[in-house]
Structures are given as structure tokens and as C-alpha cells.
mmCIF file of C-alpha atoms in Angstrom:
data_model
loop_
_atom_site.group_PDB
_atom_site.id
_atom_site.type_symbol
_atom_site.label_atom_id
_atom_site.label_comp_id
_atom_site.label_asym_id
_atom_site.label_seq_id
_atom_site.Cartn_x
_atom_site.Cartn_y
_atom_site.Cartn_z
ATOM 1 C CA UNK A 106 -19.420 -175.045 -180.209
ATOM 2 C CA UNK A 107 -16.196 -173.680 -178.677
ATOM 3 C CA UNK A 108 -12.842 -175.340 -179.091
ATOM 4 C CA UNK A 109 -10.804 -176.364 -176.068
ATOM 5 C CA UNK A 110 -8.233 -173.707 -176.963
ATOM 6 C CA UNK A 111 -10.903 -171.005 -176.930
ATOM 7 C CA UNK A 112 -12.195 -172.171 -173.552
ATOM 8 C CA UNK A 113 -8.688 -172.220 -172.061
ATOM 9 C CA UNK A 114 -7.877 -168.769 -173.443
ATOM 10 C CA UNK A 115 -11.009 -167.347 -171.843
ATOM 11 C CA UNK A 116 -9.861 -166.182 -168.400
ATOM 12 C CA UNK A 117 -13.491 -166.002 -167.244
ATOM 13 C CA UNK A 118 -14.114 -169.740 -167.674
ATOM 14 C CA UNK A 119 -13.306 -172.128 -164.841
ATOM 15 C CA UNK A 120 -10.742 -173.955 -166.942
ATOM 16 C CA UNK A 121 -9.182 -170.680 -168.055
ATOM 17 C CA UNK A 122 -8.844 -169.556 -164.433
ATOM 18 C CA UNK A 123 -7.348 -172.902 -163.474
ATOM 19 C CA UNK A 124 -4.833 -172.738 -166.315
ATOM 20 C CA UNK A 125 -3.850 -169.175 -165.376
ATOM 21 C CA UNK A 126 -3.379 -170.230 -161.730
ATOM 22 C CA UNK A 127 -1.216 -173.186 -162.803
ATOM 23 C CA UNK A 128 0.965 -170.922 -164.940
ATOM 24 C CA UNK A 129 1.431 -168.475 -162.057
ATOM 25 C CA UNK A 130 2.244 -171.315 -159.638
ATOM 26 C CA UNK A 131 4.760 -172.752 -162.097
ATOM 27 C CA UNK A 132 6.568 -169.431 -162.483
ATOM 28 C CA UNK A 133 6.593 -168.917 -158.688
ATOM 29 C CA UNK A 134 7.955 -172.444 -158.191
ATOM 30 C CA UNK A 135 10.744 -171.746 -160.678
ATOM 31 C CA UNK A 136 11.586 -168.482 -158.926
ATOM 32 C CA UNK A 137 11.482 -170.168 -155.500
ATOM 33 C CA UNK A 138 13.880 -172.886 -156.664
ATOM 34 C CA UNK A 139 16.291 -170.325 -158.075
ATOM 35 C CA UNK A 140 16.542 -168.162 -154.934
ATOM 36 C CA UNK A 141 16.672 -170.665 -152.067
ATOM 37 C CA UNK A 142 19.521 -172.965 -151.089
ATOM 38 C CA UNK A 143 19.960 -175.603 -153.805
ATOM 39 C CA UNK A 144 20.132 -178.498 -151.325
ATOM 40 C CA UNK A 145 16.771 -177.444 -149.914
ATOM 41 C CA UNK A 146 15.273 -176.888 -153.364
ATOM 42 C CA UNK A 147 15.870 -180.535 -154.285
ATOM 43 C CA UNK A 148 13.618 -181.795 -151.522
ATOM 44 C CA UNK A 149 10.975 -179.131 -151.357
ATOM 45 C CA UNK A 150 8.476 -177.975 -154.001
ATOM 46 C CA UNK A 151 5.977 -175.128 -154.138
ATOM 47 C CA UNK A 152 2.389 -176.349 -153.903
ATOM 48 C CA UNK A 153 0.591 -172.996 -153.673
ATOM 49 C CA UNK A 154 1.008 -169.302 -152.974
ATOM 50 C CA UNK A 155 -2.086 -167.346 -151.984
ATOM 51 C CA UNK A 156 -2.549 -164.138 -149.983
ATOM 52 C CA UNK A 157 1.014 -164.092 -148.709
ATOM 53 C CA UNK A 158 1.006 -167.721 -147.606
ATOM 54 C CA UNK A 159 3.360 -170.149 -149.316
ATOM 55 C CA UNK A 160 2.631 -173.872 -149.104
ATOM 56 C CA UNK A 161 5.495 -176.286 -149.694
ATOM 57 C CA UNK A 162 5.605 -180.044 -150.184
ATOM 58 C CA UNK A 163 8.636 -181.603 -148.496
ATOM 59 C CA UNK A 164 10.178 -185.013 -149.198
ATOM 60 C CA UNK A 165 10.354 -186.321 -145.636
ATOM 61 C CA UNK A 166 10.284 -185.389 -141.950
ATOM 62 C CA UNK A 167 14.003 -184.610 -141.847
ATOM 63 C CA UNK A 168 13.658 -182.012 -144.598
ATOM 64 C CA UNK A 169 10.510 -180.670 -142.939
ATOM 65 C CA UNK A 170 12.600 -180.000 -139.827
ATOM 66 C CA UNK A 171 15.204 -178.197 -141.924
ATOM 67 C CA UNK A 172 12.469 -176.116 -143.558
ATOM 68 C CA UNK A 173 10.976 -175.270 -140.157
ATOM 69 C CA UNK A 174 14.285 -173.857 -138.927
ATOM 70 C CA UNK A 175 14.983 -172.124 -142.240
ATOM 71 C CA UNK A 176 11.553 -170.420 -142.566
ATOM 72 C CA UNK A 177 12.722 -166.987 -141.284
ATOM 73 C CA UNK A 178 15.672 -166.995 -143.695
ATOM 74 C CA UNK A 179 13.527 -168.256 -146.581
ATOM 75 C CA UNK A 180 10.961 -165.492 -145.998
ATOM 76 C CA UNK A 181 13.713 -162.884 -145.831
ATOM 77 C CA UNK A 182 15.237 -164.150 -149.084
ATOM 78 C CA UNK A 183 11.891 -164.427 -150.876
ATOM 79 C CA UNK A 184 10.836 -160.896 -149.896
ATOM 80 C CA UNK A 185 13.667 -159.560 -152.064
ATOM 81 C CA UNK A 186 11.690 -160.814 -155.074
ATOM 82 C CA UNK A 187 8.736 -158.687 -156.258
ATOM 83 C CA UNK A 188 6.512 -161.759 -156.667
ATOM 84 C CA UNK A 189 6.968 -162.681 -152.989
ATOM 85 C CA UNK A 190 7.105 -159.183 -151.482
ATOM 86 C CA UNK A 191 3.925 -159.818 -149.427
ATOM 87 C CA UNK A 192 4.909 -163.230 -148.044
ATOM 88 C CA UNK A 193 3.887 -163.665 -144.400
ATOM 89 C CA UNK A 194 3.864 -167.387 -143.676
ATOM 90 C CA UNK A 195 5.236 -170.638 -144.986
ATOM 91 C CA UNK A 196 3.374 -173.881 -144.464
ATOM 92 C CA UNK A 197 4.842 -177.247 -145.349
ATOM 93 C CA UNK A 198 3.571 -180.771 -145.632
ATOM 94 C CA UNK A 199 5.453 -184.041 -145.914
ATOM 95 C CA UNK A 200 4.658 -186.126 -148.991
ATOM 96 C CA UNK A 201 3.387 -189.597 -148.161
ATOM 97 C CA UNK A 202 6.366 -191.725 -149.176
ATOM 98 C CA UNK A 203 4.187 -194.778 -149.820
ATOM 99 C CA UNK A 204 2.091 -193.157 -152.522
ATOM 100 C CA UNK A 205 4.466 -190.729 -154.216
ATOM 101 C CA UNK A 206 7.977 -189.421 -154.185
ATOM 102 C CA UNK A 207 8.843 -185.768 -154.502
ATOM 103 C CA UNK A 208 11.648 -186.510 -156.943
ATOM 104 C CA UNK A 209 9.028 -187.865 -159.343
ATOM 105 C CA UNK A 210 6.749 -184.799 -159.209
ATOM 106 C CA UNK A 211 8.208 -183.193 -162.328
ATOM 107 C CA UNK A 212 8.999 -186.321 -164.307
ATOM 108 C CA UNK A 213 6.871 -187.170 -167.330
ATOM 109 C CA UNK A 214 4.437 -190.003 -166.799
ATOM 110 C CA UNK A 215 4.972 -193.235 -168.642
ATOM 111 C CA UNK A 216 2.149 -194.542 -170.775
ATOM 112 C CA UNK A 217 0.712 -197.756 -169.423
ATOM 113 C CA UNK A 218 1.326 -200.701 -171.714
ATOM 114 C CA UNK A 219 -1.411 -203.047 -172.863
ATOM 115 C CA UNK A 220 -0.995 -206.759 -172.455
ATOM 116 C CA UNK A 221 -0.650 -208.691 -175.713
ATOM 117 C CA UNK A 222 -4.105 -210.142 -175.203
ATOM 118 C CA UNK A 223 -5.731 -206.725 -174.686
ATOM 119 C CA UNK A 224 -3.849 -205.293 -177.652
ATOM 120 C CA UNK A 225 -5.189 -208.119 -179.832
ATOM 121 C CA UNK A 226 -8.788 -207.451 -178.741
ATOM 122 C CA UNK A 227 -8.456 -203.683 -179.246
ATOM 123 C CA UNK A 228 -7.088 -204.195 -182.761
ATOM 124 C CA UNK A 229 -9.875 -206.629 -183.549
ATOM 125 C CA UNK A 230 -12.489 -204.142 -182.257
ATOM 126 C CA UNK A 231 -10.979 -201.310 -184.313
ATOM 127 C CA UNK A 232 -11.008 -203.454 -187.458
ATOM 128 C CA UNK A 233 -14.660 -204.327 -186.864
ATOM 129 C CA UNK A 234 -15.530 -200.645 -186.404
ATOM 130 C CA UNK A 235 -13.729 -199.694 -189.602
ATOM 131 C CA UNK A 236 -15.512 -202.472 -191.493
ATOM 132 C CA UNK A 237 -18.909 -201.407 -190.156
ATOM 133 C CA UNK A 238 -18.245 -197.768 -191.162
ATOM 134 C CA UNK A 239 -17.341 -198.853 -194.703
ATOM 135 C CA UNK A 240 -20.577 -200.793 -195.089
ATOM 136 C CA UNK A 241 -22.743 -198.000 -193.671
#
């Protein structure tokens, strides 16, 4: 049986390919943020870069308009970087403000808390499992 680490290190496995793609996207997003205007970088995140097409996620319609007018300048700036030398198009999509906020994309998730009642039942269940393992 393979460990998760071995599966992830294998670039031929689906998970390995996905991990490699995520690492590439993360490095491209960092580069993108460092080379474009800082006010724009706050409200726009890289979603994907594939075959010369960059996809951005934008905070709202106002920033989408700014991105639309800035696309020629963004492409020109990005082409100075070896990673983006083949960039042809930039697509952008507005994040649905009701379901998520772009400012929260990179924040760590908080662990959901159990109610006191659920915590009590989980502890009781765990104690029963431990007791049954001792008697087995």
C-alpha cells in the first residue's frame, strides 16, 4: 500500500498532477501580484493560466471594468516575465459576493466548533470505543 506522500510525489498520478498544477498556479499568482499595480492586485486573483490564457477572479463589477480597460497594459507588463511570455488573452470573472469574498480567498479557514451537547456525545462515544477495545 502506498502512502499519501508517495502518491503525491508521483507526477504520473492524478493527485500528483493536481498538486503540481496547484504549485505552478500559486507561483504564477505570486508573480502576477508582484508585477501588476498593487491597487489592482488587491481585488483580483489568478484562477488559472493555460495555453497563454490567464483567468482572473475579480472582487466586483467595478474592478472588472478596471481590469477590462487595463488588459492591454497588464499583458504588456506580464510578457516581460518569462513565465508569461506567451500570454495572449486575459479572461476575468466576478466573484459572487453572496457566497464568497475575494479578500477571504487566502485566509486560513476556521475550524467549526461543536456544540456542548455534541461534544458531550462525541466524548461519550470515544470512551465507549476505548472501553470496548480494552475488553477485546
